[in-house]
XYZ file of C-alpha atoms in Angstrom:
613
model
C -49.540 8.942 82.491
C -52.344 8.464 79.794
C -51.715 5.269 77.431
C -50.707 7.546 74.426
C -48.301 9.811 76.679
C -46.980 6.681 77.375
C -46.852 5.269 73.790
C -44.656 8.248 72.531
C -42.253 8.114 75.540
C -41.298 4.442 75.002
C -40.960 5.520 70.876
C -38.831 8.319 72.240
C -37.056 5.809 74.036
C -36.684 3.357 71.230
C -34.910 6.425 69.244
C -31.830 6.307 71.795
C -31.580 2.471 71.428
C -33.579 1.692 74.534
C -34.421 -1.874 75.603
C -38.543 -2.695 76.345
C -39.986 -5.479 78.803
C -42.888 -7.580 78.453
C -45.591 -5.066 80.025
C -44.011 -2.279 77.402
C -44.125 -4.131 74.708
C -47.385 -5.060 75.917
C -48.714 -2.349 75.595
C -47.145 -1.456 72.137
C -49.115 -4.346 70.811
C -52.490 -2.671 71.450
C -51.670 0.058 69.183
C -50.017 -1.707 65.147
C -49.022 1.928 64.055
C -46.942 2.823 67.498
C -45.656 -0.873 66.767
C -45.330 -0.762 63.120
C -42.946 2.920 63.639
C -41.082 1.063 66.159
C -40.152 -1.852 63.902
C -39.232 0.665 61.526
C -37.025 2.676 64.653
C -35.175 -0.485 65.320
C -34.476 -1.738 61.311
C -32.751 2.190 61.343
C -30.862 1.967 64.664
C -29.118 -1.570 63.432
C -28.305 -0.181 59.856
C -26.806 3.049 61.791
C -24.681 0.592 63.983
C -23.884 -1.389 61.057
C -22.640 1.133 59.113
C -20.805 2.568 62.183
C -18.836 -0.428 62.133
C -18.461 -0.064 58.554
C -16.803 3.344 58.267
C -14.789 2.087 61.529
C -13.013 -0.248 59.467
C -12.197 1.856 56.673
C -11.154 4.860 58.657
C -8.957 1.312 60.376
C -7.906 0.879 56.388
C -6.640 4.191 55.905
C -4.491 4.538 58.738
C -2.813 1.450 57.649
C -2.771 2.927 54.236
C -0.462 5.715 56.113
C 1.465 3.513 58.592
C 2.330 -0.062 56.171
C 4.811 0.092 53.783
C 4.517 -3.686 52.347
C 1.930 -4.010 50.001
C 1.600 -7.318 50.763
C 0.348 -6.789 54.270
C -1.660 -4.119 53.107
C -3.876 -6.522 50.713
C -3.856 -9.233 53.026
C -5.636 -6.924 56.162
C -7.653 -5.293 53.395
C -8.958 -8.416 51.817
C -9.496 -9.958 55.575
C -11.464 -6.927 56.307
C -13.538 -7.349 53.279
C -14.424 -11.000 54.469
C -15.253 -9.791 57.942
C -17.135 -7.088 56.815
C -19.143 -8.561 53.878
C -20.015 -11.616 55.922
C -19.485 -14.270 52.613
C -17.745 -17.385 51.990
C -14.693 -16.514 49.887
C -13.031 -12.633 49.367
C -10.239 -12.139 46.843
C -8.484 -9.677 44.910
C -7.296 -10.110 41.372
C -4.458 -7.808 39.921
C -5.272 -6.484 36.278
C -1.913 -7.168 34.060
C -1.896 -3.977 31.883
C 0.374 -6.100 29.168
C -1.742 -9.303 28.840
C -5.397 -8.111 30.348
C -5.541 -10.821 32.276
C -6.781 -11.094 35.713
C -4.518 -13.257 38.900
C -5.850 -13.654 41.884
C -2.920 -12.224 44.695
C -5.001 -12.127 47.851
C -7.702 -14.297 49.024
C -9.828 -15.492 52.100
C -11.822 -18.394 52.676
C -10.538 -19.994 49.502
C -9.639 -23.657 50.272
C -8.635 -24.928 46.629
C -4.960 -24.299 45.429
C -6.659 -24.215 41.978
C -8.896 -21.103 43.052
C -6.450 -19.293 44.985
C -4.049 -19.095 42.470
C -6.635 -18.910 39.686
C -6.356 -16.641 36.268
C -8.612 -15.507 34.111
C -7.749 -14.661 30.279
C -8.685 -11.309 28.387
C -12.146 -11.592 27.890
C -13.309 -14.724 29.600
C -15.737 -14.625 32.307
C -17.331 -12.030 35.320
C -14.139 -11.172 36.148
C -13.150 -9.798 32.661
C -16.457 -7.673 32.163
C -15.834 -6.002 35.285
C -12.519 -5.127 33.682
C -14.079 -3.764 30.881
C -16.633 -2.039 32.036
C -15.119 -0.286 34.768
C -18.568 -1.037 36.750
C -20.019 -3.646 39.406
C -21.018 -6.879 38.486
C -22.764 -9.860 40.209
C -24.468 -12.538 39.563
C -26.669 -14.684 42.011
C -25.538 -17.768 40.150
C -22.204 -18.080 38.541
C -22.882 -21.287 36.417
C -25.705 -19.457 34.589
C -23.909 -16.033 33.879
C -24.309 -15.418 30.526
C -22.815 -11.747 30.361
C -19.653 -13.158 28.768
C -17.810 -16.070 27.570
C -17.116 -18.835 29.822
C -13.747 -20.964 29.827
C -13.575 -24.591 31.384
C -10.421 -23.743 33.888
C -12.069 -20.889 35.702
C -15.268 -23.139 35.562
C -13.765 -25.976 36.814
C -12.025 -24.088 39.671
C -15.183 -22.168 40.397
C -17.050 -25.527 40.704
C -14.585 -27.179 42.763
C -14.301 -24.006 45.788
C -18.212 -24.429 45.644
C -18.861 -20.771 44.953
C -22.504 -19.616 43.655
C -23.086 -16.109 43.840
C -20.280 -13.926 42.935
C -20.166 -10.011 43.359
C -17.174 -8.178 41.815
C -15.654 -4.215 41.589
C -13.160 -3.146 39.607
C -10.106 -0.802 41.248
C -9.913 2.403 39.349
C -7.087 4.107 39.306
C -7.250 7.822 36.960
C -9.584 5.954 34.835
C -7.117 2.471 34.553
C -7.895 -0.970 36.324
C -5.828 -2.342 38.666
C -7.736 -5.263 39.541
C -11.123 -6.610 40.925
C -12.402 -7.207 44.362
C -14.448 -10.134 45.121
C -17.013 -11.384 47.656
C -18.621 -15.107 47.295
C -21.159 -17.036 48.758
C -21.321 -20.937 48.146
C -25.040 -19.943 48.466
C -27.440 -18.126 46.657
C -26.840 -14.798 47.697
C -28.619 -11.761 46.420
C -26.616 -8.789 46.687
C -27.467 -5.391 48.032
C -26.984 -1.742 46.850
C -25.046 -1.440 50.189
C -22.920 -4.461 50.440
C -21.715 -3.493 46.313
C -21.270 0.243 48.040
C -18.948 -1.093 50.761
C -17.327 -3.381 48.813
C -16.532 -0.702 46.145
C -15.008 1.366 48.867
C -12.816 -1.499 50.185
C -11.742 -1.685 46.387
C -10.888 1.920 46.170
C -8.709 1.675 49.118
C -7.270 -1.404 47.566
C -6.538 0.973 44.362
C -4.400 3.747 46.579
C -2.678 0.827 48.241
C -1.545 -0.899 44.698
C -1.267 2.527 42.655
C 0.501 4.149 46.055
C 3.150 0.973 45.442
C 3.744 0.883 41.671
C 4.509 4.815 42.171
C 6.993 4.059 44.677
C 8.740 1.361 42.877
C 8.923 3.649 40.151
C 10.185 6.593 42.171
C 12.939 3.820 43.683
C 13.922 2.466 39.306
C 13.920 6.164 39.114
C 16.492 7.391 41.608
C 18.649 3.855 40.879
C 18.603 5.304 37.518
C 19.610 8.672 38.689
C 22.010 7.395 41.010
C 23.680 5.471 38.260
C 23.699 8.169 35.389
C 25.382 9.826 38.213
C 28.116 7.604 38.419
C 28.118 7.504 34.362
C 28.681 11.181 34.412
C 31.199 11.474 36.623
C 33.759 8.865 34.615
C 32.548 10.141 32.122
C 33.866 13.719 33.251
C 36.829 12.278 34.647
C 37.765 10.472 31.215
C 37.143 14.194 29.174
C 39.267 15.714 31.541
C 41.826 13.472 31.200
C 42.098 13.312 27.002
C 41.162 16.715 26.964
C 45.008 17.745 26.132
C 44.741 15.074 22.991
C 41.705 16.311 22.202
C 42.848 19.636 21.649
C 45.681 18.555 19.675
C 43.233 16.468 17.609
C 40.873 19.603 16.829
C 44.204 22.100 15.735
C 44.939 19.127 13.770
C 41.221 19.630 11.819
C 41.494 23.472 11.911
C 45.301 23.937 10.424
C 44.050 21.477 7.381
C 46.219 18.706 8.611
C 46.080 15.380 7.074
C 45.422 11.909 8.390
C 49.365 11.869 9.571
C 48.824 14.384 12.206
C 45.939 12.370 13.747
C 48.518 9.065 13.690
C 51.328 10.754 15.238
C 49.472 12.478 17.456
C 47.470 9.484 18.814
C 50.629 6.845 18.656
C 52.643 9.391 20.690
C 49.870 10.128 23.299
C 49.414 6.068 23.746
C 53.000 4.587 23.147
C 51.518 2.827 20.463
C 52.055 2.852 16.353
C 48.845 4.190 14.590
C 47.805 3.890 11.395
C 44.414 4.828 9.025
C 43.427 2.233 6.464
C 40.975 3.464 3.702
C 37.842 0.661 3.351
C 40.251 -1.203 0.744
C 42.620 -1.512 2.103
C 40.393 -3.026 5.976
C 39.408 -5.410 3.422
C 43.163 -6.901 3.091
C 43.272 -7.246 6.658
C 43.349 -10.432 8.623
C 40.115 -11.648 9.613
C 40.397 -11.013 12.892
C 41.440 -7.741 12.357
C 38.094 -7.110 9.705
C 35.698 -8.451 12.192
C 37.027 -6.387 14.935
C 36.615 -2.973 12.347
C 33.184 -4.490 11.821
C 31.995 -4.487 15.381
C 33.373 -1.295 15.706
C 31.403 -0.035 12.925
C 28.363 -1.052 14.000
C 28.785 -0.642 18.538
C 30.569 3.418 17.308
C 33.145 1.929 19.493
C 36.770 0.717 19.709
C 37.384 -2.776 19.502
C 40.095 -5.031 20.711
C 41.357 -7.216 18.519
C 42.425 -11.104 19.089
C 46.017 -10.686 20.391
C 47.290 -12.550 17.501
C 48.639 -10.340 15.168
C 50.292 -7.004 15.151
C 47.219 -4.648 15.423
C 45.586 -4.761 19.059
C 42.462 -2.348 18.995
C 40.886 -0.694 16.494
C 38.338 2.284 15.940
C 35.810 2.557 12.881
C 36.400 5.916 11.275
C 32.400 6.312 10.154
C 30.208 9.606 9.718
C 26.590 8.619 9.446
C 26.462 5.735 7.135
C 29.539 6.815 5.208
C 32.957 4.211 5.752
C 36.275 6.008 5.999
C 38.169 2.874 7.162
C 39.754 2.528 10.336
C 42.398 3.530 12.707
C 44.723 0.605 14.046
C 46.229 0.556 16.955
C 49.380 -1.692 17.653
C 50.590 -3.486 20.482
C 52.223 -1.610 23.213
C 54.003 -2.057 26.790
C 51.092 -0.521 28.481
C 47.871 -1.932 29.264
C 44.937 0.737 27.674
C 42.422 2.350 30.058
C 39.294 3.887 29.454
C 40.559 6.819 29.263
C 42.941 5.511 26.302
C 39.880 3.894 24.413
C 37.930 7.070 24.701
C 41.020 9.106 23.185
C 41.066 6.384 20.536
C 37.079 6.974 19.981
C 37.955 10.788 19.307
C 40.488 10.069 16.953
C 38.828 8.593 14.942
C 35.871 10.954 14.792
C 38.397 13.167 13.993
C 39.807 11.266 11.017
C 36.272 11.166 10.153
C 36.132 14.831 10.123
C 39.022 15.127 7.845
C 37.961 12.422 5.742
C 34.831 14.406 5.263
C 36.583 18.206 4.585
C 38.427 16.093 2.172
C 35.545 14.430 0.669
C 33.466 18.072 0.525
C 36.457 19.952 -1.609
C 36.514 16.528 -3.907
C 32.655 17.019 -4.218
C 32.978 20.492 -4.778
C 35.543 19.971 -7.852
C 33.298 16.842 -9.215
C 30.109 19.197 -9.209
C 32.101 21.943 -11.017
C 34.174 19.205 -13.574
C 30.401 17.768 -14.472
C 28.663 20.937 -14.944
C 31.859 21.790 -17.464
C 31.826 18.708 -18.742
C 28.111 18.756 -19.584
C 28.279 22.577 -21.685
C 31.291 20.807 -23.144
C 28.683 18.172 -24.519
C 25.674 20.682 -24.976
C 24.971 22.398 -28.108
C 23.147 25.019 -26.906
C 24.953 28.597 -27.557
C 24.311 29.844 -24.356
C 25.950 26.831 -22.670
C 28.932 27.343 -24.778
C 29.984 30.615 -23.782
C 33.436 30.985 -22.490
C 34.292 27.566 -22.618
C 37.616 28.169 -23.786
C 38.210 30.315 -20.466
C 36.528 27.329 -18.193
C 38.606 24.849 -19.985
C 41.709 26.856 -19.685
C 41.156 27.280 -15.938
C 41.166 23.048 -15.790
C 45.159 23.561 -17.114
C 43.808 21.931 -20.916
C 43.153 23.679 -24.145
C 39.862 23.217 -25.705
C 40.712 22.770 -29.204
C 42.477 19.665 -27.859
C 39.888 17.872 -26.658
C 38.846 15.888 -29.579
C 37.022 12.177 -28.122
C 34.062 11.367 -25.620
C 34.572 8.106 -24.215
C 31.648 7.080 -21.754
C 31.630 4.161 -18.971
C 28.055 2.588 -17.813
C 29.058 2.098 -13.754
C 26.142 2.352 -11.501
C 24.946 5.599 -10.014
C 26.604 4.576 -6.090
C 30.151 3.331 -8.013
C 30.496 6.549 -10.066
C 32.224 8.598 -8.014
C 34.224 5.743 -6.897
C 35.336 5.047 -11.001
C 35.983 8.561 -11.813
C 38.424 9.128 -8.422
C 40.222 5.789 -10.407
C 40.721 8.023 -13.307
C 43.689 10.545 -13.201
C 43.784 12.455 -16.997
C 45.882 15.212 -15.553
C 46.173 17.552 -18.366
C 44.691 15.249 -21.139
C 41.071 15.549 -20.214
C 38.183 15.851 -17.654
C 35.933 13.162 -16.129
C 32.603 13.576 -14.790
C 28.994 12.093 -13.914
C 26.686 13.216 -16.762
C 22.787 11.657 -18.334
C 23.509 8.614 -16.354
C 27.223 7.871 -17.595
C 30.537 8.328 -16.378
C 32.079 10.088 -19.075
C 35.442 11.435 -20.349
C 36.262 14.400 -22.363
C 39.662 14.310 -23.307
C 42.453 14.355 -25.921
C 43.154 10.991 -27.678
C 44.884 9.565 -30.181
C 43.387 6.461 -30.408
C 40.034 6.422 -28.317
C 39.417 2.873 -28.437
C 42.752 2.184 -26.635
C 41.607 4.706 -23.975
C 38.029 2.926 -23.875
C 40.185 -0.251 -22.980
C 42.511 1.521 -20.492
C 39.403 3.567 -18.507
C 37.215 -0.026 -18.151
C 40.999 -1.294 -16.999
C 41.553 0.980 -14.168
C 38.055 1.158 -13.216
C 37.804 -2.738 -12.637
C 41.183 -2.317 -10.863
C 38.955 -0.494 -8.134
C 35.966 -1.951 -8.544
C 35.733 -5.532 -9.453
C 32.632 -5.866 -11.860
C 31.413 -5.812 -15.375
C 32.410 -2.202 -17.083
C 31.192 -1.114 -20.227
C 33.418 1.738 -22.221
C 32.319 3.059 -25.676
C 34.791 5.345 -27.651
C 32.960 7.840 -30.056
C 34.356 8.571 -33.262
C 37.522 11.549 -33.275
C 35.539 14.913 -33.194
C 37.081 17.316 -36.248
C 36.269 20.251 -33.898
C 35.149 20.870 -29.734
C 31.404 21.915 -31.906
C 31.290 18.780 -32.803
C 31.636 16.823 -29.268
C 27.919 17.262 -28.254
C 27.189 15.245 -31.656
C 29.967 12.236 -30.410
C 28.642 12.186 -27.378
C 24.836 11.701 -27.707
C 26.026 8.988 -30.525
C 27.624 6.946 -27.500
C 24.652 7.783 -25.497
C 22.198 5.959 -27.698
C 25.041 3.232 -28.343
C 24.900 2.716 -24.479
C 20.900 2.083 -24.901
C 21.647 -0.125 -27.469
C 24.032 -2.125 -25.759
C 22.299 -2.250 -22.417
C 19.294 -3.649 -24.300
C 21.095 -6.114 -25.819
C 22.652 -7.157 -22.196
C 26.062 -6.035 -22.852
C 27.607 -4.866 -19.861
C 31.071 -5.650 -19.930
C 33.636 -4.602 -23.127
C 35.092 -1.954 -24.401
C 33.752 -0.591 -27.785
C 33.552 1.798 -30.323
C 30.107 3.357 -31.424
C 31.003 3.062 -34.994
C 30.909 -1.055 -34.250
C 27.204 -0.231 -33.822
C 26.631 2.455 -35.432
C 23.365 1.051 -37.315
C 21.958 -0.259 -34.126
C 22.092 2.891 -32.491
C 20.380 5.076 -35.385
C 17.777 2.543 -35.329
C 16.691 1.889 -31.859
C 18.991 4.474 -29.838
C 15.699 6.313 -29.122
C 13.657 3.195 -28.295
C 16.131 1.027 -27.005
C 13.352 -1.076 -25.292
C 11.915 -1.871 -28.617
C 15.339 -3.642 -29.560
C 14.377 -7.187 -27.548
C 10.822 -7.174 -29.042
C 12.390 -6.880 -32.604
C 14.685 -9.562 -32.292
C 11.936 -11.792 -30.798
C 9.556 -11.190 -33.287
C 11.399 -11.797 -36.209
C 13.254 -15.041 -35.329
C 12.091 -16.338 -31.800
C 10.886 -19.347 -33.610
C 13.775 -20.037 -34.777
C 15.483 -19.801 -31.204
C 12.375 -21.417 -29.957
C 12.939 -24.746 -32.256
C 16.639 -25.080 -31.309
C 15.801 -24.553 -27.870
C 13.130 -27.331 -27.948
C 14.949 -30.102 -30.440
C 18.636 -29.440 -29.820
C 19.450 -28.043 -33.081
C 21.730 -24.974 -34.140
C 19.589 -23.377 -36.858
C 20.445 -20.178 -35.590
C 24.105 -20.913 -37.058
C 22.639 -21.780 -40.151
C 20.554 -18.597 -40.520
C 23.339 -16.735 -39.090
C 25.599 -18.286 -41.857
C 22.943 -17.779 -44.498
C 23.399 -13.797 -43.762
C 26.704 -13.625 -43.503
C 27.378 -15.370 -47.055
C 25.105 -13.073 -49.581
C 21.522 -15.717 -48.982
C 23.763 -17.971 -51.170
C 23.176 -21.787 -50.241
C 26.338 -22.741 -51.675
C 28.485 -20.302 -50.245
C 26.619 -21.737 -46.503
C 27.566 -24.807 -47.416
C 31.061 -24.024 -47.969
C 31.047 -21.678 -45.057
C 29.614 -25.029 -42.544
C 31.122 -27.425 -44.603
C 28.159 -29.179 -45.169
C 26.693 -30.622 -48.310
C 24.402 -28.401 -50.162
C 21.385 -30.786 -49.622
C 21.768 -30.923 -45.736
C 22.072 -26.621 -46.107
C 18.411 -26.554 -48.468
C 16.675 -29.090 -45.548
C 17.642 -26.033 -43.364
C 16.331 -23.774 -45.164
C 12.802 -25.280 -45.637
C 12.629 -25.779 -41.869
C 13.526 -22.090 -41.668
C 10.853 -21.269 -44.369
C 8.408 -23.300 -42.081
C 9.426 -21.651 -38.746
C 9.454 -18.441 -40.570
C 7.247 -18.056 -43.375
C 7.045 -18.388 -47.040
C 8.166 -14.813 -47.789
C 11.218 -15.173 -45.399
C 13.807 -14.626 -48.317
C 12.468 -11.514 -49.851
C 14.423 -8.159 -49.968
C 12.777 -6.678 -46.779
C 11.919 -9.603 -45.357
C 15.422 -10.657 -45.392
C 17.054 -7.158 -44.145
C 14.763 -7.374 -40.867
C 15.671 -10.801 -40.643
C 19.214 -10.194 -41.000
C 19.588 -7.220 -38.512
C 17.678 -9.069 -36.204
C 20.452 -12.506 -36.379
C 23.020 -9.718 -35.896
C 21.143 -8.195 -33.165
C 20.792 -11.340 -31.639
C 24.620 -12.203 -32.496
C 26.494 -9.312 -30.477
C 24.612 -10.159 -27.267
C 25.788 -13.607 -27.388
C 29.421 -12.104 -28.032
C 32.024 -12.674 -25.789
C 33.765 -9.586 -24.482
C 37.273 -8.032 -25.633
C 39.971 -8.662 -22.761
């Protein structure tokens, strides 16, 4: 065989992973390019084994992957393969926490430091954290000079102590969210190859299935608890309707055949042995504590409630519709001990109560809408409005040429319907919500006595301040509109001034109204304007020069009569006076100045006024 025959068989040779002796490779070494190829033949047949090996132990990875259940185990071989396989000091895995972005290392090999191995890194802090972010490989050939992100002294410090150098890291990807980040270290300086970040990213990804293939089945197992106990739910729950079902029934003819609130106790104390009663929100309030606590949680859970057995009522049952109160049904003590079932049939009593309480709170409604939109053509002057009042008014059971006096109450917008079911007229009159007032179109003989009686039974059901103006008699019905828009701007008046609780007449302001009943808002400004200093100075020096001016007023601008009227001495009333003409002004006592003055004191006079009983 010639020497190059021979050449190209041992190359041939060297493709298949054949071994050479010292006469072959002797005679390789007479020819660089035959010896050059075969370095390069050899450098490919170890990379092929090597990465033999390689896929060897991930095809081993998967079929654990298949066969291991524990995802412990599963990490642990993984990461152990990883160290085997990558050849480097230290391999761990740290889990990604979705909640807190922080990193925790759950698996490692070769770590000898307690610090390391159970080391975590913040959001944001270190190679681990970039890796995170960027969903890409990282590594870094000497950890102490990374600057790719911010350092912090724990993960230093535990870094420094485990002697690691050179890190390389890849994230686990899981549809597009981390899971964690698989590490290989070297306590050398280690640069890291193209290959070794390929392998390790493939360990990762099986890492990935294994943590992603666990949180799906611990989800799958919440899941079928879940099921498995909304089972259970609906089975009682099924058992308990069939069971009040017969109740039930009862409870629903009860809403149908316009039954009352009676039907629903009978029927419910007779099913459960058991006296039953419904309470209106009043009347809860009288309860015992115990009993108005219990109503309260009841309220609020949409439950029954037992009570503290130390009264007569043992459970009770909110009777609520949205955020409207009806009261509550009570339930007294009985010689049987109350099941589910029995609370359930409780529950459904008092929805139905609430359902009742409701139809009867719809035709009330219904009657209020129709009441105000009478009473408001009664107290509109249009023409058109007043068509066929006298039929409207007839249909009420009154007679409109009876109706001779408006009487309006100031109650807030959430208390008016409240105030007007406190007001029974029966055939004397209508009451309805009109411009903002609770108002009252009736027949009176004496409207300021019916002002008084209204703000009476109004404060009987709601304790608060109540306002009541009576408008003068009205000759004729034409005339109401006029009576009531005078105790419309007399309202205005009086809410300026802060008067919230009497009962008036709007001929008591009559003045006050035609002057700032269309700019009510101006009243406080003129007051202030014309004798804050005066208010000012008494404020400041303890004195009562608002008497004094108020006296002054009263008694024709005569000092003497002021005097008398204070019982001072004349002198002691003109010192007054000049301290008034100082806080005042020179002109003070002139005609005009004097009338503004004047209405102003009186102004200033009625809000200070204490009310009429």
């Amino acid at each position: 065989m010639t020497e190059p025959s021979r050449i190209a068989a041992l190359l041939d040779a060297a493709l298949v992973g054949a071994e050479f002796d010292d006469r072959d490779l002797a005679a390789l070494r007479h020819d660089p390019d035959a010896l050059d190829r075969l370095r390069v033949i050899r450098a490919e047949l170890a990379r092929l084994r090597r990465r033999e090996h390689e896929l060897g132990v991930l095809f081993a990875s998967a079929r654990e992957l298949a066969e291991v259940r524990d995802l412990d185990t599963v990490l642990a071989r993984l990461v152990t393969r990883a160290h085997d396989m990558m050849g480097t000091d230290v391999t761990y895995l740290s889990e990604f926490d979705t909640h807190t972005r922080d990193l925790r290392v759950r698996k490692s090999v070769g770590a000898v430091t307690p610090e390391f191995q159970h080391l975590r890194v913040p959001a944001g802090m270190g190679l681990a954290s970039r890796i995170a972010d960027t969903r890409t490989a990282q590594w870094v050939a000497r950890y102490g000079d990374y600057t790719g992100g911010p350092h912090e002294d724990t993960i230093d410090a535990a870094v420094q102590a485990e002697g690691i150098v050179s890190i390389l890291g890849v994230p686990m990807l899981a549809e597009g969210s981390v899971l964690g980040v698989l590490f290989a270290a070297t306590r050398r300086e280690h640069a890291f190859t193209a290959e070794e970040t390929a392998m390790l990213q493939a360990l990762a990804s099986h890492a990935s299935v294994v943590v992603q293939t666990a949180r799906i089945l611990d989800d799958l197992r919440a899941s079928e608890d879940e099921a498995r106990r909304a089972l259970q739910r609906l089975t009682a729950h099924l058992e308990v309707r069939d069971r009040s079902n017969v109740v039930h029934q009862e409870l629903v003819q009860a809403v149908l055949l316009g039954a009352g609130f009676e039907q629903v106790t009978r029927t419910i104390g007779d099913a459960l042995g058991r006296t039953a009663t419904i309470v209106d929100p009043e009347d809860v309030a009288a309860q015992a504590a115990v009993v108005r606590k219990a109503v309260a949680t009841s309220r609020a859970t949409g439950h029954c409630y037992f009570v503290e057995p130390t009264g007569p009522v043992q459970v009770v049952a909110a009777i609520t519709a949205g955020e409207s109160d009806f009261g509550a049904l009570l339930l007294s003590d009985g010689d049987l001990a109350l099941d589910e079932v029995d609370e359930r049939t409780l529950e459904r009593a008092a929805q139905v109560a609430a359902l009742i309480a409701l139809q009867r709170n719809a035709v009330a409604d219904a009657a209020r809408r129709v009441r105000g939109e009478l009473i408001a053509d009664l107290l509109h002057d249009a023409p058109e409005r007043r068509r066929n009042l006298d039929r409207r008014v007839r249909d009420h059971g009154l007679v409109l040429a009876d109706l001779n006096a408006v009487v309006v109450a100031v109650v807030a917008a959430e208390h008016r319907a409240a105030a007007a079911s406190s007001i029974a007229l029966g055939k004397r009159g209508l009451v309805g919500d009109h411009a903002g007032l609770l108002v009252a179109v009736l027949h009176s003989d004496d409207a300021l006595a019916d002002a008084r009686d209204l703000r009476h039974r109004i404060q009987a059901r709601l304790p608060q301040p109540v306002l009541t103006i009576a408008a003068a008699p009205a000759a004729h019905p034409d005339d109401l509109p006029d009576r009531f828009e005078t105790a419309l701007r007399t309202a205005r008046v009086l809410a300026a001034l802060g008067i919230d609780d009497d009962a008036v007449t709007t001929a008591a302001y009559q003045p006050y109204a035609v002057l700032f009943g269309a700019d009510p808002d101006a009243l406080p400004a003129f007051i202030d304007q014309l004798i804050r200093p005066v208010i000012d100075y008494d404020t400041a020096h303890g004195t009562d020069l608002v008497a004094t001016l108020r006296a002054f007023v009263r008694n024709d601008a005569s000092p003497t009569k002021t005097a008398r009227a204070l019982n001072y001495h004349p002198n002691t009333i003109l010192q007054r006076l000049d301290r008034l003409k100082s806080l005042l002004g020179p002109d003070w006592r002139t005609d005009e100045h004097l009338f503004r003055i004047s209405t102003a004191v009186r102004l200033d006079e009625l809000r200070h006024r204490t009310p009429h009983p």
